């Protein structure tokens, strides 16, 4: 058990309730975990890191969420095409695919529209959600819709949405209280960028970049001498290599 916990600890910056995950590992041989993200173009190196060794892992391609946020110009067909790109990049990175599923949100929701919409409405009703927070209810509902026990890899700035899911489980009779682990967000490589972002394609390293591309980015990255804390290059090196 301790070995399993040690495998998970380097992944997450914050683990909500360690006792829950110990109980999970004791009772479930193949727990379902998922990572949800909006398709928005090329795969960043931080997204390409293999994070899960055991269990059933779902990559939830949130194309409808991307549509709401006007990703890829709001073109749903382009958003769907990114799904195939992500799968090929994962294969090229030698991900073990036998327990991995890539699910497109629009396809899966259309298979069970009543299940999805009724849960979203129930979330909104239980927490008196106004229209502008309906998006958060959709994010929260993904956990229950996928029947995921663990949502281990969501970015820490989505903490409120994830905690909403746990609070909802306390109020519901048919919702499992999921386990949540927030992963670390690597620093942006250039001064003034607090974390990795896709604001400028020239300021990031992507999974399909060549060695020359990576060298060029590193050459111009912010790398203060004799400074360890808040040093972007050292931070990225630690997370990717070590």
Short mmCIF file of N, CA and C in Angstrom, two decimals, residues 5-181:
data_model
loop_
_atom_site.label_atom_id
_atom_site.label_comp_id
_atom_site.label_asym_id
_atom_site.label_seq_id
_atom_site.Cartn_x
_atom_site.Cartn_y
_atom_site.Cartn_z
N UNK A 5 0.95 4.50 -2.63
CA UNK A 5 0.82 5.90 -2.22
C UNK A 5 2.02 6.71 -2.70
N UNK A 6 3.20 6.12 -2.63
CA UNK A 6 4.41 6.82 -3.07
C UNK A 6 4.38 7.10 -4.57
N UNK A 7 3.72 6.21 -5.34
CA UNK A 7 3.58 6.44 -6.78
C UNK A 7 2.70 7.65 -7.06
N UNK A 8 1.71 7.88 -6.20
CA UNK A 8 0.76 8.97 -6.42
C UNK A 8 1.26 10.30 -5.89
N UNK A 9 2.01 10.29 -4.80
CA UNK A 9 2.39 11.53 -4.14
C UNK A 9 3.17 12.50 -5.03
N UNK A 10 4.11 12.03 -5.88
CA UNK A 10 4.82 12.98 -6.74
C UNK A 10 3.93 13.62 -7.79
N UNK A 11 2.78 13.00 -8.07
CA UNK A 11 1.89 13.50 -9.11
C UNK A 11 1.13 14.72 -8.64
N UNK A 12 0.62 14.65 -7.41
CA UNK A 12 -0.30 15.68 -6.94
C UNK A 12 0.34 16.66 -5.99
N UNK A 13 0.07 17.94 -6.21
CA UNK A 13 0.53 18.98 -5.30
C UNK A 13 -0.34 18.99 -4.04
N UNK A 14 -1.63 18.70 -4.21
CA UNK A 14 -2.57 18.67 -3.09
C UNK A 14 -3.46 17.45 -3.23
N UNK A 15 -3.58 16.66 -2.18
CA UNK A 15 -4.48 15.51 -2.15
C UNK A 15 -5.58 15.79 -1.14
N UNK A 16 -6.83 15.73 -1.59
CA UNK A 16 -7.96 15.95 -0.70
C UNK A 16 -8.32 14.64 -0.01
N UNK A 17 -8.01 14.55 1.28
CA UNK A 17 -8.34 13.41 2.13
C UNK A 17 -7.57 12.14 1.74
N UNK A 18 -6.41 11.97 2.33
CA UNK A 18 -5.56 10.82 2.03
C UNK A 18 -6.23 9.51 2.43
N UNK A 19 -7.06 9.53 3.48
CA UNK A 19 -7.74 8.31 3.91
C UNK A 19 -8.65 7.75 2.82
N UNK A 20 -9.26 8.65 2.03
CA UNK A 20 -10.14 8.21 0.94
C UNK A 20 -9.38 7.40 -0.09
N UNK A 21 -8.19 7.85 -0.42
CA UNK A 21 -7.43 7.15 -1.47
C UNK A 21 -6.87 5.83 -0.95
N UNK A 22 -6.55 5.77 0.34
CA UNK A 22 -6.11 4.50 0.92
C UNK A 22 -7.25 3.48 0.86
N UNK A 23 -8.45 3.94 1.19
CA UNK A 23 -9.62 3.06 1.13
C UNK A 23 -9.90 2.61 -0.31
N UNK A 24 -9.73 3.55 -1.25
CA UNK A 24 -9.94 3.22 -2.67
C UNK A 24 -8.98 2.12 -3.12
N UNK A 25 -7.70 2.29 -2.81
CA UNK A 25 -6.70 1.33 -3.26
C UNK A 25 -6.88 -0.03 -2.59
N UNK A 26 -7.50 -0.04 -1.42
CA UNK A 26 -7.77 -1.29 -0.72
C UNK A 26 -8.97 -2.04 -1.28
N UNK A 27 -9.89 -1.31 -1.90
CA UNK A 27 -11.16 -1.92 -2.30
C UNK A 27 -11.36 -2.04 -3.81
N UNK A 28 -10.61 -1.28 -4.60
CA UNK A 28 -10.80 -1.30 -6.05
C UNK A 28 -9.52 -1.76 -6.76
N UNK A 29 -9.65 -2.82 -7.56
CA UNK A 29 -8.49 -3.31 -8.32
C UNK A 29 -8.19 -2.39 -9.49
N UNK A 30 -9.24 -1.96 -10.20
CA UNK A 30 -9.07 -1.08 -11.35
C UNK A 30 -9.99 0.14 -11.21
N UNK A 31 -9.62 1.08 -10.36
CA UNK A 31 -10.44 2.30 -10.21
C UNK A 31 -10.41 3.14 -11.48
N UNK A 32 -11.47 3.91 -11.70
CA UNK A 32 -11.55 4.79 -12.87
C UNK A 32 -11.11 6.19 -12.48
N UNK A 33 -10.11 6.70 -13.18
CA UNK A 33 -9.63 8.07 -13.00
C UNK A 33 -9.83 8.83 -14.30
N UNK A 34 -9.90 10.13 -14.21
CA UNK A 34 -10.01 10.88 -15.47
C UNK A 34 -9.35 12.24 -15.37
N UNK A 35 -8.99 12.74 -16.54
CA UNK A 35 -8.43 14.08 -16.69
C UNK A 35 -9.25 14.76 -17.78
N UNK A 36 -9.92 15.83 -17.45
CA UNK A 36 -10.74 16.54 -18.43
C UNK A 36 -10.06 17.80 -18.92
N UNK A 37 -10.13 18.05 -20.20
CA UNK A 37 -9.51 19.27 -20.75
C UNK A 37 -10.21 19.67 -22.03
N UNK A 38 -10.15 20.96 -22.33
CA UNK A 38 -10.71 21.46 -23.58
C UNK A 38 -9.68 21.30 -24.69
N UNK A 39 -10.07 20.76 -25.84
CA UNK A 39 -9.14 20.69 -26.97
C UNK A 39 -8.90 22.10 -27.51
N UNK A 40 -7.67 22.52 -27.52
CA UNK A 40 -7.40 23.91 -27.92
C UNK A 40 -6.18 24.03 -28.82
N UNK A 41 -5.79 22.93 -29.46
CA UNK A 41 -4.64 23.01 -30.35
C UNK A 41 -3.57 22.00 -29.99
N UNK A 42 -2.32 22.38 -30.15
CA UNK A 42 -1.21 21.47 -29.93
C UNK A 42 -1.11 21.04 -28.46
N UNK A 43 -0.56 19.84 -28.26
CA UNK A 43 -0.42 19.32 -26.91
C UNK A 43 0.84 19.86 -26.24
N UNK A 44 0.64 20.54 -25.15
CA UNK A 44 1.74 21.09 -24.38
C UNK A 44 2.49 19.96 -23.70
N UNK A 45 3.79 20.14 -23.46
CA UNK A 45 4.59 19.07 -22.87
C UNK A 45 4.08 18.69 -21.48
N UNK A 46 3.51 19.66 -20.75
CA UNK A 46 2.96 19.36 -19.43
C UNK A 46 1.75 18.42 -19.53
N UNK A 47 1.01 18.49 -20.63
CA UNK A 47 -0.12 17.59 -20.83
C UNK A 47 0.32 16.20 -21.26
N UNK A 48 1.49 16.11 -21.83
CA UNK A 48 1.95 14.85 -22.41
C UNK A 48 2.61 13.91 -21.44
N UNK A 49 2.85 14.38 -20.20
CA UNK A 49 3.51 13.52 -19.23
C UNK A 49 2.58 12.40 -18.80
N UNK A 50 3.09 11.18 -18.77
CA UNK A 50 2.30 10.04 -18.33
C UNK A 50 2.11 10.14 -16.83
N UNK A 51 0.84 10.13 -16.39
CA UNK A 51 0.59 10.39 -14.98
C UNK A 51 0.04 9.17 -14.23
N UNK A 52 -0.44 8.19 -14.95
CA UNK A 52 -1.12 7.08 -14.26
C UNK A 52 -0.53 5.76 -14.68
N UNK A 53 -0.23 4.90 -13.71
CA UNK A 53 0.36 3.60 -14.01
C UNK A 53 -0.68 2.48 -13.97
N UNK A 54 -1.60 2.52 -13.00
CA UNK A 54 -2.58 1.45 -12.83
C UNK A 54 -3.98 2.04 -12.85
N UNK A 55 -4.97 1.17 -13.02
CA UNK A 55 -6.35 1.63 -13.05
C UNK A 55 -6.81 1.91 -14.47
N UNK A 56 -8.07 2.29 -14.60
CA UNK A 56 -8.65 2.66 -15.89
C UNK A 56 -8.65 4.18 -15.98
N UNK A 57 -8.01 4.71 -17.00
CA UNK A 57 -7.86 6.16 -17.10
C UNK A 57 -8.62 6.68 -18.30
N UNK A 58 -9.42 7.72 -18.07
CA UNK A 58 -10.21 8.32 -19.13
C UNK A 58 -9.71 9.73 -19.40
N UNK A 59 -9.40 10.00 -20.66
CA UNK A 59 -9.15 11.37 -21.10
C UNK A 59 -10.47 11.91 -21.64
N UNK A 60 -11.01 12.90 -20.97
CA UNK A 60 -12.31 13.46 -21.30
C UNK A 60 -12.09 14.69 -22.16
N UNK A 61 -12.30 14.54 -23.47
CA UNK A 61 -12.09 15.64 -24.42
C UNK A 61 -13.33 16.53 -24.40
N UNK A 62 -13.24 17.64 -23.70
CA UNK A 62 -14.41 18.49 -23.44
C UNK A 62 -14.66 19.45 -24.60
N UNK A 63 -15.08 18.88 -25.75
CA UNK A 63 -15.25 19.72 -26.94
C UNK A 63 -16.39 20.73 -26.78
N UNK A 64 -17.47 20.36 -26.11
CA UNK A 64 -18.56 21.31 -25.90
C UNK A 64 -18.13 22.47 -25.00
N UNK A 65 -17.27 22.17 -24.04
CA UNK A 65 -16.74 23.23 -23.19
C UNK A 65 -15.85 24.16 -24.01
N UNK A 66 -15.06 23.56 -24.91
CA UNK A 66 -14.23 24.36 -25.80
C UNK A 66 -15.06 25.23 -26.72
N UNK A 67 -16.21 24.69 -27.14
CA UNK A 67 -17.13 25.46 -27.98
C UNK A 67 -17.67 26.66 -27.22
N UNK A 68 -18.02 26.47 -25.96
CA UNK A 68 -18.52 27.57 -25.12
C UNK A 68 -17.47 28.66 -24.95
N UNK A 69 -16.20 28.25 -24.92
CA UNK A 69 -15.10 29.21 -24.73
C UNK A 69 -14.47 29.65 -26.05
N UNK A 70 -15.13 29.30 -27.16
CA UNK A 70 -14.69 29.73 -28.50
C UNK A 70 -13.30 29.22 -28.85
N UNK A 71 -12.93 28.05 -28.35
CA UNK A 71 -11.66 27.45 -28.74
C UNK A 71 -11.74 27.01 -30.20
N UNK A 72 -10.64 27.10 -30.91
CA UNK A 72 -10.57 26.76 -32.34
C UNK A 72 -11.64 27.51 -33.13
N UNK A 73 -11.88 28.76 -32.74
CA UNK A 73 -12.84 29.59 -33.45
C UNK A 73 -14.27 29.11 -33.32
N UNK A 74 -14.53 28.26 -32.32
CA UNK A 74 -15.88 27.75 -32.13
C UNK A 74 -16.30 26.72 -33.17
N UNK A 75 -15.33 26.12 -33.85
CA UNK A 75 -15.61 25.12 -34.89
C UNK A 75 -15.59 23.73 -34.25
N UNK A 76 -16.76 23.11 -34.09
CA UNK A 76 -16.86 21.82 -33.41
C UNK A 76 -16.12 20.71 -34.16
N UNK A 77 -16.10 20.77 -35.48
CA UNK A 77 -15.39 19.75 -36.26
C UNK A 77 -13.88 19.81 -35.99
N UNK A 78 -13.34 21.03 -35.89
CA UNK A 78 -11.91 21.17 -35.58
C UNK A 78 -11.62 20.66 -34.17
N UNK A 79 -12.52 20.94 -33.25
CA UNK A 79 -12.33 20.47 -31.88
C UNK A 79 -12.32 18.94 -31.84
N UNK A 80 -13.17 18.30 -32.63
CA UNK A 80 -13.21 16.84 -32.68
C UNK A 80 -11.94 16.27 -33.30
N UNK A 81 -11.40 16.96 -34.32
CA UNK A 81 -10.18 16.47 -34.97
C UNK A 81 -9.00 16.44 -34.01
N UNK A 82 -9.01 17.35 -33.05
CA UNK A 82 -7.91 17.40 -32.08
C UNK A 82 -7.87 16.11 -31.26
N UNK A 83 -9.01 15.49 -31.08
CA UNK A 83 -9.08 14.22 -30.34
C UNK A 83 -8.15 13.20 -30.97
N UNK A 84 -8.20 13.05 -32.29
CA UNK A 84 -7.35 12.08 -32.99
C UNK A 84 -5.87 12.45 -32.86
N UNK A 85 -5.59 13.74 -32.91
CA UNK A 85 -4.22 14.22 -32.74
C UNK A 85 -3.68 13.83 -31.36
N UNK A 86 -4.49 14.03 -30.31
CA UNK A 86 -4.06 13.71 -28.96
C UNK A 86 -3.78 12.22 -28.80
N UNK A 87 -4.60 11.39 -29.41
CA UNK A 87 -4.39 9.95 -29.32
C UNK A 87 -3.06 9.56 -29.96
N UNK A 88 -2.77 10.10 -31.13
CA UNK A 88 -1.53 9.76 -31.83
C UNK A 88 -0.30 10.25 -31.06
N UNK A 89 -0.40 11.42 -30.44
CA UNK A 89 0.72 11.93 -29.65
C UNK A 89 0.96 11.01 -28.45
N UNK A 90 -0.10 10.58 -27.81
CA UNK A 90 0.04 9.66 -26.67
C UNK A 90 0.69 8.35 -27.10
N UNK A 91 0.29 7.83 -28.25
CA UNK A 91 0.89 6.60 -28.75
C UNK A 91 2.38 6.80 -29.03
N UNK A 92 2.71 7.93 -29.63
CA UNK A 92 4.11 8.23 -29.94
C UNK A 92 4.94 8.35 -28.68
N UNK A 93 4.30 8.79 -27.59
CA UNK A 93 4.99 8.92 -26.31
C UNK A 93 5.03 7.59 -25.55
N UNK A 94 4.58 6.52 -26.22
CA UNK A 94 4.63 5.15 -25.69
C UNK A 94 3.75 4.97 -24.46
N UNK A 95 2.63 5.65 -24.43
CA UNK A 95 1.67 5.43 -23.35
C UNK A 95 1.09 4.03 -23.47
N UNK A 96 0.93 3.35 -22.35
CA UNK A 96 0.29 2.03 -22.33
C UNK A 96 -1.20 2.24 -22.52
N UNK A 97 -1.70 1.87 -23.69
CA UNK A 97 -3.06 2.23 -24.08
C UNK A 97 -4.13 1.21 -23.67
N UNK A 98 -3.75 0.08 -23.11
CA UNK A 98 -4.73 -0.99 -22.88
C UNK A 98 -5.78 -0.62 -21.84
N UNK A 99 -5.44 0.26 -20.90
CA UNK A 99 -6.43 0.68 -19.89
C UNK A 99 -6.80 2.15 -20.03
N UNK A 100 -6.56 2.71 -21.20
CA UNK A 100 -6.81 4.14 -21.43
C UNK A 100 -7.96 4.31 -22.42
N UNK A 101 -8.86 5.25 -22.12
CA UNK A 101 -9.95 5.58 -23.03
C UNK A 101 -9.91 7.07 -23.34
N UNK A 102 -10.13 7.41 -24.61
CA UNK A 102 -10.29 8.80 -25.01
C UNK A 102 -11.76 8.99 -25.37
N UNK A 103 -12.47 9.79 -24.61
CA UNK A 103 -13.90 9.99 -24.83
C UNK A 103 -14.19 11.44 -25.20
N UNK A 104 -14.92 11.64 -26.29
CA UNK A 104 -15.34 12.97 -26.71
C UNK A 104 -16.65 13.32 -26.00
N UNK A 105 -16.65 14.45 -25.29
CA UNK A 105 -17.79 14.82 -24.47
C UNK A 105 -19.09 14.85 -25.26
N UNK A 106 -19.08 15.47 -26.44
CA UNK A 106 -20.31 15.60 -27.23
C UNK A 106 -20.87 14.24 -27.61
N UNK A 107 -19.99 13.30 -27.99
CA UNK A 107 -20.45 11.96 -28.38
C UNK A 107 -21.06 11.22 -27.19
N UNK A 108 -20.37 11.27 -26.06
CA UNK A 108 -20.84 10.52 -24.89
C UNK A 108 -22.11 11.11 -24.30
N UNK A 109 -22.20 12.44 -24.26
CA UNK A 109 -23.40 13.08 -23.72
C UNK A 109 -24.60 12.79 -24.61
N UNK A 110 -24.38 12.77 -25.93
CA UNK A 110 -25.48 12.49 -26.86
C UNK A 110 -26.00 11.05 -26.73
N UNK A 111 -25.16 10.16 -26.22
CA UNK A 111 -25.61 8.78 -26.00
C UNK A 111 -26.55 8.69 -24.80
N UNK A 112 -26.34 9.57 -23.82
CA UNK A 112 -27.14 9.53 -22.58
C UNK A 112 -27.54 10.96 -22.19
N UNK A 113 -28.26 11.65 -23.04
CA UNK A 113 -28.57 13.07 -22.78
C UNK A 113 -29.38 13.29 -21.51
N UNK A 114 -30.32 12.40 -21.23
CA UNK A 114 -31.14 12.57 -20.03
C UNK A 114 -30.32 12.44 -18.75
N UNK A 115 -29.44 11.44 -18.73
CA UNK A 115 -28.59 11.25 -17.55
C UNK A 115 -27.75 12.49 -17.27
N UNK A 116 -27.19 13.04 -18.34
CA UNK A 116 -26.30 14.19 -18.16
C UNK A 116 -27.07 15.44 -17.74
N UNK A 117 -28.13 15.75 -18.48
CA UNK A 117 -28.84 17.01 -18.22
C UNK A 117 -29.55 17.00 -16.87
N UNK A 118 -30.12 15.85 -16.48
CA UNK A 118 -30.81 15.79 -15.19
C UNK A 118 -29.85 16.00 -14.03
N UNK A 119 -28.63 15.46 -14.15
CA UNK A 119 -27.65 15.65 -13.08
C UNK A 119 -27.19 17.11 -13.02
N UNK A 120 -26.96 17.72 -14.16
CA UNK A 120 -26.57 19.14 -14.17
C UNK A 120 -27.65 19.99 -13.52
N UNK A 121 -28.90 19.73 -13.87
CA UNK A 121 -30.01 20.49 -13.28
C UNK A 121 -30.11 20.25 -11.78
N UNK A 122 -29.83 19.03 -11.35
CA UNK A 122 -29.88 18.73 -9.92
C UNK A 122 -28.76 19.44 -9.18
N UNK A 123 -27.58 19.50 -9.79
CA UNK A 123 -26.48 20.26 -9.20
C UNK A 123 -26.85 21.72 -9.04
N UNK A 124 -27.40 22.30 -10.10
CA UNK A 124 -27.78 23.71 -10.06
C UNK A 124 -28.85 23.95 -9.00
N UNK A 125 -29.79 23.03 -8.89
CA UNK A 125 -30.89 23.19 -7.93
C UNK A 125 -30.39 23.12 -6.49
N UNK A 126 -29.51 22.16 -6.21
CA UNK A 126 -29.03 21.97 -4.84
C UNK A 126 -28.16 23.11 -4.36
N UNK A 127 -27.51 23.82 -5.27
CA UNK A 127 -26.60 24.89 -4.86
C UNK A 127 -27.07 26.26 -5.33
N UNK A 128 -28.34 26.36 -5.75
CA UNK A 128 -28.91 27.65 -6.15
C UNK A 128 -28.02 28.37 -7.17
N UNK A 129 -27.61 27.64 -8.18
CA UNK A 129 -26.66 28.17 -9.16
C UNK A 129 -27.36 29.11 -10.14
N UNK A 130 -26.75 30.27 -10.37
CA UNK A 130 -27.26 31.21 -11.36
C UNK A 130 -26.66 30.86 -12.71
N UNK A 131 -27.18 31.49 -13.76
CA UNK A 131 -26.81 31.12 -15.13
C UNK A 131 -25.32 31.12 -15.38
N UNK A 132 -24.60 32.14 -14.87
CA UNK A 132 -23.18 32.25 -15.20
C UNK A 132 -22.34 31.15 -14.55
N UNK A 133 -22.93 30.43 -13.59
CA UNK A 133 -22.19 29.35 -12.95
C UNK A 133 -22.63 27.97 -13.46
N UNK A 134 -23.47 27.95 -14.48
CA UNK A 134 -23.95 26.69 -15.03
C UNK A 134 -22.80 25.88 -15.61
N UNK A 135 -21.82 26.57 -16.16
CA UNK A 135 -20.63 25.92 -16.71
C UNK A 135 -19.94 25.08 -15.64
N UNK A 136 -19.86 25.63 -14.42
CA UNK A 136 -19.22 24.90 -13.32
C UNK A 136 -19.99 23.63 -12.99
N UNK A 137 -21.31 23.68 -13.09
CA UNK A 137 -22.13 22.48 -12.85
C UNK A 137 -21.85 21.41 -13.90
N UNK A 138 -21.63 21.84 -15.15
CA UNK A 138 -21.30 20.89 -16.20
C UNK A 138 -19.95 20.23 -15.92
N UNK A 139 -18.97 21.04 -15.50
CA UNK A 139 -17.66 20.48 -15.17
C UNK A 139 -17.78 19.48 -14.03
N UNK A 140 -18.53 19.87 -13.03
CA UNK A 140 -18.73 19.03 -11.85
C UNK A 140 -19.41 17.72 -12.23
N UNK A 141 -20.39 17.79 -13.10
CA UNK A 141 -21.16 16.61 -13.49
C UNK A 141 -20.33 15.60 -14.27
N UNK A 142 -19.27 16.05 -14.93
CA UNK A 142 -18.42 15.11 -15.68
C UNK A 142 -17.95 13.97 -14.79
N UNK A 143 -17.63 14.27 -13.53
CA UNK A 143 -17.14 13.25 -12.60
C UNK A 143 -18.17 12.14 -12.45
N UNK A 144 -19.43 12.53 -12.22
CA UNK A 144 -20.48 11.53 -11.98
C UNK A 144 -20.91 10.85 -13.28
N UNK A 145 -20.91 11.60 -14.37
CA UNK A 145 -21.31 11.05 -15.67
C UNK A 145 -20.37 9.94 -16.11
N UNK A 146 -19.09 10.12 -15.83
CA UNK A 146 -18.08 9.12 -16.21
C UNK A 146 -17.95 8.02 -15.17
N UNK A 147 -18.69 8.16 -14.05
CA UNK A 147 -18.61 7.21 -12.95
C UNK A 147 -17.16 7.06 -12.49
N UNK A 148 -16.47 8.19 -12.44
CA UNK A 148 -15.06 8.20 -12.05
C UNK A 148 -14.94 8.26 -10.53
N UNK A 149 -14.13 7.39 -9.98
CA UNK A 149 -13.88 7.40 -8.54
C UNK A 149 -12.83 8.45 -8.22
N UNK A 150 -11.87 8.61 -9.10
CA UNK A 150 -10.80 9.56 -8.84
C UNK A 150 -10.66 10.58 -9.94
N UNK A 151 -10.59 11.83 -9.55
CA UNK A 151 -10.25 12.90 -10.48
C UNK A 151 -8.94 13.45 -9.96
N UNK A 152 -7.86 12.84 -10.42
CA UNK A 152 -6.59 13.05 -9.74
C UNK A 152 -5.72 14.14 -10.35
N UNK A 153 -6.06 14.62 -11.52
CA UNK A 153 -5.05 15.40 -12.21
C UNK A 153 -5.53 16.76 -12.67
N UNK A 154 -6.59 17.25 -12.07
CA UNK A 154 -7.08 18.55 -12.49
C UNK A 154 -6.21 19.66 -11.94
N UNK A 155 -6.13 20.76 -12.66
CA UNK A 155 -5.30 21.87 -12.25
C UNK A 155 -5.85 22.51 -10.99
N UNK A 156 -4.96 23.00 -10.14
CA UNK A 156 -5.36 23.44 -8.81
C UNK A 156 -6.29 24.66 -8.85
N UNK A 157 -6.27 25.45 -9.94
CA UNK A 157 -7.16 26.60 -9.98
C UNK A 157 -8.61 26.20 -10.25
N UNK A 158 -8.88 24.90 -10.44
CA UNK A 158 -10.25 24.41 -10.54
C UNK A 158 -10.71 23.80 -9.21
N UNK A 159 -10.02 24.13 -8.15
CA UNK A 159 -10.30 23.51 -6.86
C UNK A 159 -11.76 23.68 -6.43
N UNK A 160 -12.34 24.86 -6.63
CA UNK A 160 -13.70 25.10 -6.17
C UNK A 160 -14.70 24.19 -6.87
N UNK A 161 -14.49 23.95 -8.17
CA UNK A 161 -15.38 23.05 -8.91
C UNK A 161 -15.28 21.63 -8.36
N UNK A 162 -14.06 21.19 -8.09
CA UNK A 162 -13.86 19.85 -7.58
C UNK A 162 -14.44 19.68 -6.18
N UNK A 163 -14.29 20.69 -5.35
CA UNK A 163 -14.85 20.62 -4.01
C UNK A 163 -16.38 20.65 -4.06
N UNK A 164 -16.93 21.36 -5.06
CA UNK A 164 -18.38 21.36 -5.25
C UNK A 164 -18.88 19.94 -5.50
N UNK A 165 -18.11 19.16 -6.25
CA UNK A 165 -18.50 17.78 -6.54
C UNK A 165 -18.56 16.95 -5.25
N UNK A 166 -17.61 17.16 -4.37
CA UNK A 166 -17.60 16.42 -3.10
C UNK A 166 -18.77 16.84 -2.21
N UNK A 167 -19.06 18.14 -2.19
CA UNK A 167 -20.18 18.63 -1.40
C UNK A 167 -21.50 18.08 -1.95
N UNK A 168 -21.60 18.03 -3.27
CA UNK A 168 -22.82 17.49 -3.89
C UNK A 168 -23.02 16.03 -3.52
N UNK A 169 -21.93 15.27 -3.49
CA UNK A 169 -22.04 13.85 -3.13
C UNK A 169 -22.61 13.68 -1.72
N UNK A 170 -22.29 14.63 -0.83
CA UNK A 170 -22.84 14.58 0.52
C UNK A 170 -24.35 14.81 0.53
N UNK A 171 -24.83 15.57 -0.44
CA UNK A 171 -26.25 15.91 -0.51
C UNK A 171 -27.06 14.92 -1.36
N UNK A 172 -26.37 14.07 -2.08
CA UNK A 172 -27.02 13.16 -3.03
C UNK A 172 -27.05 11.74 -2.50
N UNK A 173 -28.02 10.97 -2.95
CA UNK A 173 -28.13 9.57 -2.53
C UNK A 173 -27.50 8.60 -3.53
N UNK A 174 -27.11 9.10 -4.70
CA UNK A 174 -26.60 8.18 -5.74
C UNK A 174 -25.30 8.67 -6.37
N UNK A 175 -24.59 9.53 -5.68
CA UNK A 175 -23.33 10.06 -6.23
C UNK A 175 -22.17 9.67 -5.33
N UNK A 176 -21.14 9.07 -5.95
CA UNK A 176 -19.96 8.65 -5.20
C UNK A 176 -19.08 9.86 -4.91
N UNK A 177 -18.56 9.93 -3.69
CA UNK A 177 -17.69 11.04 -3.31
C UNK A 177 -16.30 10.80 -3.89
N UNK A 178 -15.95 11.53 -4.91
CA UNK A 178 -14.72 11.26 -5.66
C UNK A 178 -13.49 11.72 -4.90
N UNK A 179 -12.38 11.13 -5.29
CA UNK A 179 -11.08 11.51 -4.75
C UNK A 179 -10.45 12.52 -5.69
N UNK A 180 -9.85 13.54 -5.13
CA UNK A 180 -9.32 14.62 -5.97
C UNK A 180 -7.86 14.88 -5.61
N UNK A 181 -7.02 14.87 -6.62
CA UNK A 181 -5.62 15.25 -6.45
C UNK A 181 -5.29 16.33 -7.47
#
